[in-house]
Coordinates of C-alpha atoms and ligand atoms in Angstrom, one line a residue:
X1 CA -3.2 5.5 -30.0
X2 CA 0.3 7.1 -30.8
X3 CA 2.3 6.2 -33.8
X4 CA 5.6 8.0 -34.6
X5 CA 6.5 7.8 -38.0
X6 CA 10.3 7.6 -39.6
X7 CA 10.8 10.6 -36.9
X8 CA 13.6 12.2 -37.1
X9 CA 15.2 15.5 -35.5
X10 CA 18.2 17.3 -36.2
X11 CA 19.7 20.2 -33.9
X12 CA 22.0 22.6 -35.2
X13 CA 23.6 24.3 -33.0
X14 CA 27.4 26.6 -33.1
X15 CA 28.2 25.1 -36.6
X16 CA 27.7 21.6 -35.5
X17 CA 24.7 19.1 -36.3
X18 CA 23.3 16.8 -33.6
X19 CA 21.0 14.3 -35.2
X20 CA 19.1 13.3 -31.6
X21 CA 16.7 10.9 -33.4
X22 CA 17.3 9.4 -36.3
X23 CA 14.4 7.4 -38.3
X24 CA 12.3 6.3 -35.1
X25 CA 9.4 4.2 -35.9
X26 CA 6.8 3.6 -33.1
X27 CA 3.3 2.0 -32.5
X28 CA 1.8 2.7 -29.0
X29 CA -1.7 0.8 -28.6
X30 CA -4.2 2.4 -26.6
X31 CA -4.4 1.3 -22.8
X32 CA -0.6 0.2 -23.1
X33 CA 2.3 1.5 -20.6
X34 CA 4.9 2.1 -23.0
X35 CA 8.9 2.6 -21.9
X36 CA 11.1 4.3 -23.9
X37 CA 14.5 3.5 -21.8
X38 CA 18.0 4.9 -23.1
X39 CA 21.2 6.2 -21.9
X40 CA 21.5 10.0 -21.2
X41 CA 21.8 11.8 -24.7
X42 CA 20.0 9.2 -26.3
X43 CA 17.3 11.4 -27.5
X44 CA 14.8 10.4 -25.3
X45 CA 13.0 13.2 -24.1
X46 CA 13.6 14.6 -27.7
X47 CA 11.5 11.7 -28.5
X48 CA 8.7 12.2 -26.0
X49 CA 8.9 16.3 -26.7
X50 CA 7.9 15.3 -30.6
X51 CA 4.7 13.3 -29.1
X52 CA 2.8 16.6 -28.2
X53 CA 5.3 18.9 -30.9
X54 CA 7.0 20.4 -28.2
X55 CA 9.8 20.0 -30.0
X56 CA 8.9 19.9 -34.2
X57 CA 10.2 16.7 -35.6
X58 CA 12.7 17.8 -38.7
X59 CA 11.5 14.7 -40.1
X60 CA 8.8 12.1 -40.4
X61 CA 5.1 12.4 -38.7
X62 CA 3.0 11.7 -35.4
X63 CA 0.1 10.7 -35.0
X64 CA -1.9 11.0 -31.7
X65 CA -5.6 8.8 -31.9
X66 CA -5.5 9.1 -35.6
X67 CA -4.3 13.0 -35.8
X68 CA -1.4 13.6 -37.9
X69 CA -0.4 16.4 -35.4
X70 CA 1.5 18.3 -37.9
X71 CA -0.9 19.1 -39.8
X72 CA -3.6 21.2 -37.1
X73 CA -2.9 24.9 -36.9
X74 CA -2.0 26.6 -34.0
X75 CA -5.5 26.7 -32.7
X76 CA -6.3 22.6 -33.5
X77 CA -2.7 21.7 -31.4
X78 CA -3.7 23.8 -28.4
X79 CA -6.8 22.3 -28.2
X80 CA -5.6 18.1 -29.2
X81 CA -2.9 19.1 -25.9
X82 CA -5.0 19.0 -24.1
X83 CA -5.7 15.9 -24.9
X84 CA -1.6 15.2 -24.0
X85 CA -1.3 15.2 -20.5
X86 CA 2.5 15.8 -19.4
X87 CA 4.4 14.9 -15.8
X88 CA 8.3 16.0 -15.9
X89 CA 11.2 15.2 -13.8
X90 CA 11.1 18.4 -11.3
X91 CA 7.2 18.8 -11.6
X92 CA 7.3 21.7 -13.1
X93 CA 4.9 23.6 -10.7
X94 CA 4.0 27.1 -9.9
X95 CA 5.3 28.2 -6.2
X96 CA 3.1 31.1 -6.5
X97 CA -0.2 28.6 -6.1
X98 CA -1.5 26.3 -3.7
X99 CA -2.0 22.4 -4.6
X100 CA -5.4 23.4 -5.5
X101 CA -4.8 25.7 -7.8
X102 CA -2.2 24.1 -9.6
X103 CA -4.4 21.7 -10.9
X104 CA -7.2 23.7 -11.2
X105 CA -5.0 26.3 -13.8
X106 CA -5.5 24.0 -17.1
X107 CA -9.2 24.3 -16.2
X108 CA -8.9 28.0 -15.7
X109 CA -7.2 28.5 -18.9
X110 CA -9.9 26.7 -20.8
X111 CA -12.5 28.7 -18.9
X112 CA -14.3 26.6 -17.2
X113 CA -16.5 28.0 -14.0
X114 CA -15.5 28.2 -10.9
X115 CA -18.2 25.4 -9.1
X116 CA -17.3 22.6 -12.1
X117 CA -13.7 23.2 -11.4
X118 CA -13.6 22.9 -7.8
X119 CA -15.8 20.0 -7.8
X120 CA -13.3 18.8 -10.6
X121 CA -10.3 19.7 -8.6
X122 CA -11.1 18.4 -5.3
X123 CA -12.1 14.8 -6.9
X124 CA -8.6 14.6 -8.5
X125 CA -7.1 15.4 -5.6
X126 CA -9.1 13.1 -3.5
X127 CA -7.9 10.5 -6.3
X128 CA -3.9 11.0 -6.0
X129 CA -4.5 10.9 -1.9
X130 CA -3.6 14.6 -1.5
X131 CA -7.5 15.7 0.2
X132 CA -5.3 17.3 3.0
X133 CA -3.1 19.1 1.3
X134 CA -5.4 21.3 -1.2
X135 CA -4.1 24.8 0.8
X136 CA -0.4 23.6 0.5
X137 CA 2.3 25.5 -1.7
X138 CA 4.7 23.5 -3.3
X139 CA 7.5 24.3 -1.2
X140 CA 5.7 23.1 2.0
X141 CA 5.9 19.2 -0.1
X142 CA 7.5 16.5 -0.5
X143 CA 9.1 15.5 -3.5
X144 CA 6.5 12.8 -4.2
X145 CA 3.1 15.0 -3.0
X146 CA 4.6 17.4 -5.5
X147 CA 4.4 15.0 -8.1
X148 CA 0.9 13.8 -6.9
X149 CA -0.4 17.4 -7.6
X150 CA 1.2 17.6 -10.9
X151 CA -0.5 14.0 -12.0
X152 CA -3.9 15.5 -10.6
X153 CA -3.2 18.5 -13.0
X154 CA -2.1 16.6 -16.1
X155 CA -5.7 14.7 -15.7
X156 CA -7.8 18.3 -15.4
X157 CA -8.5 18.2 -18.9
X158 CA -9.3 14.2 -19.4
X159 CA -6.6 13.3 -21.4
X160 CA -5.9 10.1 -23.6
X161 CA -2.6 10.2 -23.1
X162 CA -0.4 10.8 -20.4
X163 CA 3.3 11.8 -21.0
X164 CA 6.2 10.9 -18.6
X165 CA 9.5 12.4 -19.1
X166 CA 11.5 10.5 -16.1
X167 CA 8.7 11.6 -14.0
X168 CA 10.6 9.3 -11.2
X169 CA 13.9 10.2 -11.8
X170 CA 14.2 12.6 -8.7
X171 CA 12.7 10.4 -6.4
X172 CA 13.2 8.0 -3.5
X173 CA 13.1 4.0 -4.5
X174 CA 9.8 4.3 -2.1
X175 CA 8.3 7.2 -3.5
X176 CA 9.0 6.1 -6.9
X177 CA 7.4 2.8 -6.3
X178 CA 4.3 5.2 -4.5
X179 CA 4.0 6.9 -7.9
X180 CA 4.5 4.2 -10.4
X181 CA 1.7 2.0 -8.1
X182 CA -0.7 5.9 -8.7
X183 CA 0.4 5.6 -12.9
X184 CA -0.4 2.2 -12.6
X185 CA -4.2 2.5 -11.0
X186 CA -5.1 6.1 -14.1
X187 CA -3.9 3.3 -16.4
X188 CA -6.1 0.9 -15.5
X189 CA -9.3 3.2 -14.4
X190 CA -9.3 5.6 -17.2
X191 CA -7.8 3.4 -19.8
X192 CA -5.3 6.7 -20.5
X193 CA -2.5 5.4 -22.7
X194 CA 1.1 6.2 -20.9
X195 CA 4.2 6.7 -22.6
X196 CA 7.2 7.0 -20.4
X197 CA 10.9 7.7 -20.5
X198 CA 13.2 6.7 -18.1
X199 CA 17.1 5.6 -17.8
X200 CA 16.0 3.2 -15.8
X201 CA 15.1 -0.8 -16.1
X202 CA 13.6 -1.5 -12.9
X203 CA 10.8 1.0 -14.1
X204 CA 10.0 -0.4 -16.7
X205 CA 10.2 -3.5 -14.9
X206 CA 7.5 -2.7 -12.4
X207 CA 5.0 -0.9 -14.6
X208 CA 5.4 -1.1 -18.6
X209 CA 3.8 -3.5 -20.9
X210 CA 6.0 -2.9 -23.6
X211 CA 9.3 -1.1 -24.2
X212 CA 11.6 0.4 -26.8
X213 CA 15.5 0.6 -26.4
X214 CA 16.8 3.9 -27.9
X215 CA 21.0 4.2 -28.3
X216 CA 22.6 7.6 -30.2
X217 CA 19.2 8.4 -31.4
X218 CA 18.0 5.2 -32.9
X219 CA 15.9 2.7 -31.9
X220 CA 17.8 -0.6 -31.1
X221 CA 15.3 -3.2 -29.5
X222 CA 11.5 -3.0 -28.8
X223 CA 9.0 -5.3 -27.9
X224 CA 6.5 -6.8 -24.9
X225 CA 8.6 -5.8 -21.8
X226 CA 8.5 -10.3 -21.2
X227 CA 9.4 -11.0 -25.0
X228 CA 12.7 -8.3 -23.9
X229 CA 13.9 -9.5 -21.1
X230 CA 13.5 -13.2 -22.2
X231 CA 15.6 -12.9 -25.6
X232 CA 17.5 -9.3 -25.9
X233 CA 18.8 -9.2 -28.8
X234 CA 21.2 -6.2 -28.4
X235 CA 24.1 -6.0 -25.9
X236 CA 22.6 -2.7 -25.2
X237 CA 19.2 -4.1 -23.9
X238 CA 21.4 -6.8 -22.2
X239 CA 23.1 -4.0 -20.1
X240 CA 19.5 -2.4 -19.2
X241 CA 18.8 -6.0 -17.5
X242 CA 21.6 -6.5 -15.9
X243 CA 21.7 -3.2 -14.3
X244 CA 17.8 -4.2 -12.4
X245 CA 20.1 -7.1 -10.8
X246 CA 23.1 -6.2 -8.1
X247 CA 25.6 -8.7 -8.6
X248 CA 29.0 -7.5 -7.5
X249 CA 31.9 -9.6 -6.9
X250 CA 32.7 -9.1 -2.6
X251 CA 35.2 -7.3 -2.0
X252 CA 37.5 -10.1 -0.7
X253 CA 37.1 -12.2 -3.9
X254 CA 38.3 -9.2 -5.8
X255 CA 41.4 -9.0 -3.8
X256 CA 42.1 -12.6 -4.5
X257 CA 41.4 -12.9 -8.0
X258 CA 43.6 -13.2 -10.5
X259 CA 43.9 -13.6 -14.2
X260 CA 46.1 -16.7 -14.2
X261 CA 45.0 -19.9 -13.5
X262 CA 47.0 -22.5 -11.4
X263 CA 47.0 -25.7 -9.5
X264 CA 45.5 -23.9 -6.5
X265 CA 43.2 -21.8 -7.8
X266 CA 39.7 -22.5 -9.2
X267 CA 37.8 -20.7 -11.7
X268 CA 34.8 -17.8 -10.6
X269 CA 32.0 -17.6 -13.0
X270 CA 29.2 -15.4 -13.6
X271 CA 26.0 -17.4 -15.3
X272 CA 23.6 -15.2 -17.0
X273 CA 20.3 -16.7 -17.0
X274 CA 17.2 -15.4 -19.3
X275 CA 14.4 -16.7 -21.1
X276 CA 15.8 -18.9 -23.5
X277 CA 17.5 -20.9 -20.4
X278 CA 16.0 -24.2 -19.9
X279 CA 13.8 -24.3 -17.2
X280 CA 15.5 -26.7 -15.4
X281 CA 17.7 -27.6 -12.1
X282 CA 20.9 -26.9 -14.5
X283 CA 23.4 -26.1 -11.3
X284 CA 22.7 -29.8 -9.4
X285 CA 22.9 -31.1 -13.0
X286 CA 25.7 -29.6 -14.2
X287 CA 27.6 -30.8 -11.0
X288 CA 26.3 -34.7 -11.5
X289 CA 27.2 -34.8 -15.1
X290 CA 30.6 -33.1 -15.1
X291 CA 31.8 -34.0 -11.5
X292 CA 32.1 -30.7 -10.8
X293 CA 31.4 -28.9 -7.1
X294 CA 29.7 -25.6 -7.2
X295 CA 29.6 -23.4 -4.4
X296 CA 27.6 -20.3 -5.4
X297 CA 28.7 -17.2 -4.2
X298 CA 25.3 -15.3 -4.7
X299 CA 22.7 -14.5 -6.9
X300 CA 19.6 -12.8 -8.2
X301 CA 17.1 -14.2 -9.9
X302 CA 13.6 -12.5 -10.5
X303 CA 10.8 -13.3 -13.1
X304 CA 9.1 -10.9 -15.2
X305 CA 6.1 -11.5 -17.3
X306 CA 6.0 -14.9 -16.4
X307 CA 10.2 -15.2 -17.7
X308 CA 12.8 -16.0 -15.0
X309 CA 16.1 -14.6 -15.8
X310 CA 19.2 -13.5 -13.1
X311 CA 22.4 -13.5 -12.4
X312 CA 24.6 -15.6 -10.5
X313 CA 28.2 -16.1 -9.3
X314 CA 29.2 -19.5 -8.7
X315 CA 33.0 -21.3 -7.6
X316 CA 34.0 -24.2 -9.8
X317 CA 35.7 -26.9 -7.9
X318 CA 37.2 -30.0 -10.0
X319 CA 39.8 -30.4 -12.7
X320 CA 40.2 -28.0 -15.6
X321 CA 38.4 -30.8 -18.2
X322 CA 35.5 -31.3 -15.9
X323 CA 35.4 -27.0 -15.9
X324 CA 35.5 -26.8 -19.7
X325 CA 32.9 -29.8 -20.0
X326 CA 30.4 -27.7 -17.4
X327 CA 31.2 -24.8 -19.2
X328 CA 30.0 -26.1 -22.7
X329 CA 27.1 -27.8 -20.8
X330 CA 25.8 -25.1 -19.3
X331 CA 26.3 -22.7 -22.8
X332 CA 24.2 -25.6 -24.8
X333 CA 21.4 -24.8 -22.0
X334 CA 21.7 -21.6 -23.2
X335 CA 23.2 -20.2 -20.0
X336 CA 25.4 -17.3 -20.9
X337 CA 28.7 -18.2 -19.0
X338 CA 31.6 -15.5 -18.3
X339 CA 34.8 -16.4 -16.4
X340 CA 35.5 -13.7 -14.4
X341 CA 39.0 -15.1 -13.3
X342 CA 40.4 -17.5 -11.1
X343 CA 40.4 -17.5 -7.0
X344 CA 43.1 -19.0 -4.5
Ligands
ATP401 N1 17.7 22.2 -27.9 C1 18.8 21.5 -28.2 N2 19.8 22.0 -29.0 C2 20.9 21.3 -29.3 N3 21.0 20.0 -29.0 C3 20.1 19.4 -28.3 C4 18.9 20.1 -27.9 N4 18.1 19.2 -27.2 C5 18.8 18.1 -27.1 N5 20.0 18.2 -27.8 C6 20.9 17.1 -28.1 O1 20.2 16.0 -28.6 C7 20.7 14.7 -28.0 C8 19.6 14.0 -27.3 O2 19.2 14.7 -26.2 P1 18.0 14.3 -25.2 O3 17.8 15.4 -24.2 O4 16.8 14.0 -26.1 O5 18.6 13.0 -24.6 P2 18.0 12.2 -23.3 O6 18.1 10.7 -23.7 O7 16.7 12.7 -22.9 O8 19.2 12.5 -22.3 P3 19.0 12.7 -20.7 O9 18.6 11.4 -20.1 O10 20.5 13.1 -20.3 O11 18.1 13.9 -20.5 C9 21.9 15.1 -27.1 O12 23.1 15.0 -27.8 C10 21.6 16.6 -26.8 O13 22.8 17.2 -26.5

């Protein structure tokens, strides 16, 4: 449905050059959710700007259901829009007009009458649960109705293709979830391919089928969001997991740890678990075959895609050979092992 080809875009800007993307390659199939994750600056809504030529790749071509867009005249790309329905971060509405006619405007502007638009308008809104609040202005909404009426509006014209530029971002973890579950169901009911940027993993987590790392512009890592989180590849994709799992070291520990180890003290260890880990109950292994005690401290395991991968921060209790066998043992199980220091 979308393919970006060798895209690249360079800013100029005071004397200096800022190459935002650099060579991306992309292939979205239609009926996918599609995350494009990165780090702030990354180029990401660079990226998702060239998808509808907001923004006019310096580089390199996109294609949108078999449309090379650069090549349509002025007239041709207002039309394919469209087409490109778009959601943003602050919603991007007009406090001038009620719910209603928010998402009635794109209808307007295409002049369509007045009966086929309200019947239009009032079943989109009876579709993103906002019946009720047809009359309201944006100011009298929440954060998450306001993005409700701007999803009913970027479905006016029947698009093919929805665009999400962190369309979460300034929303509660329950509203977020709210919205993604309302992406989720135009996904599946209207088979409208969605391409979504975010900072964030645990999106792409709950909704994406597939996802593209982007880092300083280029693309690192991309793949079925399962195949990803089973076997990154990239330290960068590895940091994107971890940061869906909240494994700090208490407070307490901290205080006590130290860098040195000594009679007293025994070794705290973080285990990295993903895909590639052996399926197996490693931890009462591990302690049988190296003579070890393991007292885990906590952890977070979750499974996407069918893959179970988490975090976990364990004590080792036993001799320093027994430690350094359960260490090689558990790295030969492919279980990423990191010690953090040792604990009195
Ligand atoms: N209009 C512009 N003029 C000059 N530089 C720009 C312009 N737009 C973006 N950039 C630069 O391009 C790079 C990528 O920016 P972009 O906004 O695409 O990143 P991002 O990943 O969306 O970041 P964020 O999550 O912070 O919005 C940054 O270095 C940014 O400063």
């Amino acid at each position: 449905m979308i393919q970006i080809k060798n895209v690249n875009k360079v800013f100029y800007q005071g004397g200096r050059t800022i190459k935002a993307l650099d060579d991306i390659n992309l292939s979205i199939s239609e009926g996918a959710i599609y995350g494009v994750i990165g780090s702030s600056g990354a180029g990401k809504s660079t990226l998702i700007r060239c998808v509808n030529l907001l923004e006019r790749p310096t580089g390199g071509s996109v294609f949108v259901d078999g449309v090379d867009l650069n090549t349509l005249s002025n007239n041709e790309l207002t039309l394919t829009r469209r087409k490109i329905g778009m959601i943003f971060q602050h919603f991007n509405l007009l406090s001038s007009r009620n719910a209603f006619d928010n998402v009635g405007l794109p209808l307007e502007l295409a002049g369509i009458n007045k009966q086929a638009i309200k019947a239009k308008v009032d079943s989109l809104l009876k579709l993103v649960g906002l019946e009720d609040k047809k009359d309201s202005y944006p100011a009298n909404l929440s954060g998450g109705q306001k993005q409700r009426v701007a999803i009913a509006r970027a479905l006016a014209s029947d698009p093919k293709v929805l665009l999400c530029d962190e369309a979460t971002s300034a929303l509660d973890p329950a509203t977020t979830q709210s919205i993604l579950e309302l992406l989720r169901k135009i996904n599946k009911e209207f088979n409208i391919t969605i391409l979504l940027i975010t900072h964030e993993m645990a999106v792409v987590k709950s909704i994406c089928t597939d996802v593209a790392i982007i880092g300083d512009g280029k693309l690192v890592e991309q793949g079925a969001v399962g195949d990803i989180f089973a076997h990154p590849k990239t330290e960068l994709a590895r940091q994107f997991i971890r940061s869906t799992l909240d494994l700090s070291i208490p407070a307490d520990y901290l205080a006590r740890l130290s860098t040195s180890k000594g009679a007293s003290r025994h070794p705290l260890v973080r285990l990295e678990f993903t895909g590639a880990s052996v399926d197996a109950p490693i931890i009462s292994q591990v302690a049988r075959e190296c003579n070890l005690d393991i007292s885990i401290l906590s952890s977070n395991m979750d499974y996407v895609g069918g893959i179970k991968f988490g975090l976990m921060l364990a004590e080792f209790f036993g001799t320093s050979e027994a430690t350094e066998q359960a260490i090689t043992f558990l790295k030969k199980n492919k279980i990423e092992v990191e010690v953090l220091g040792y604990v009195a």
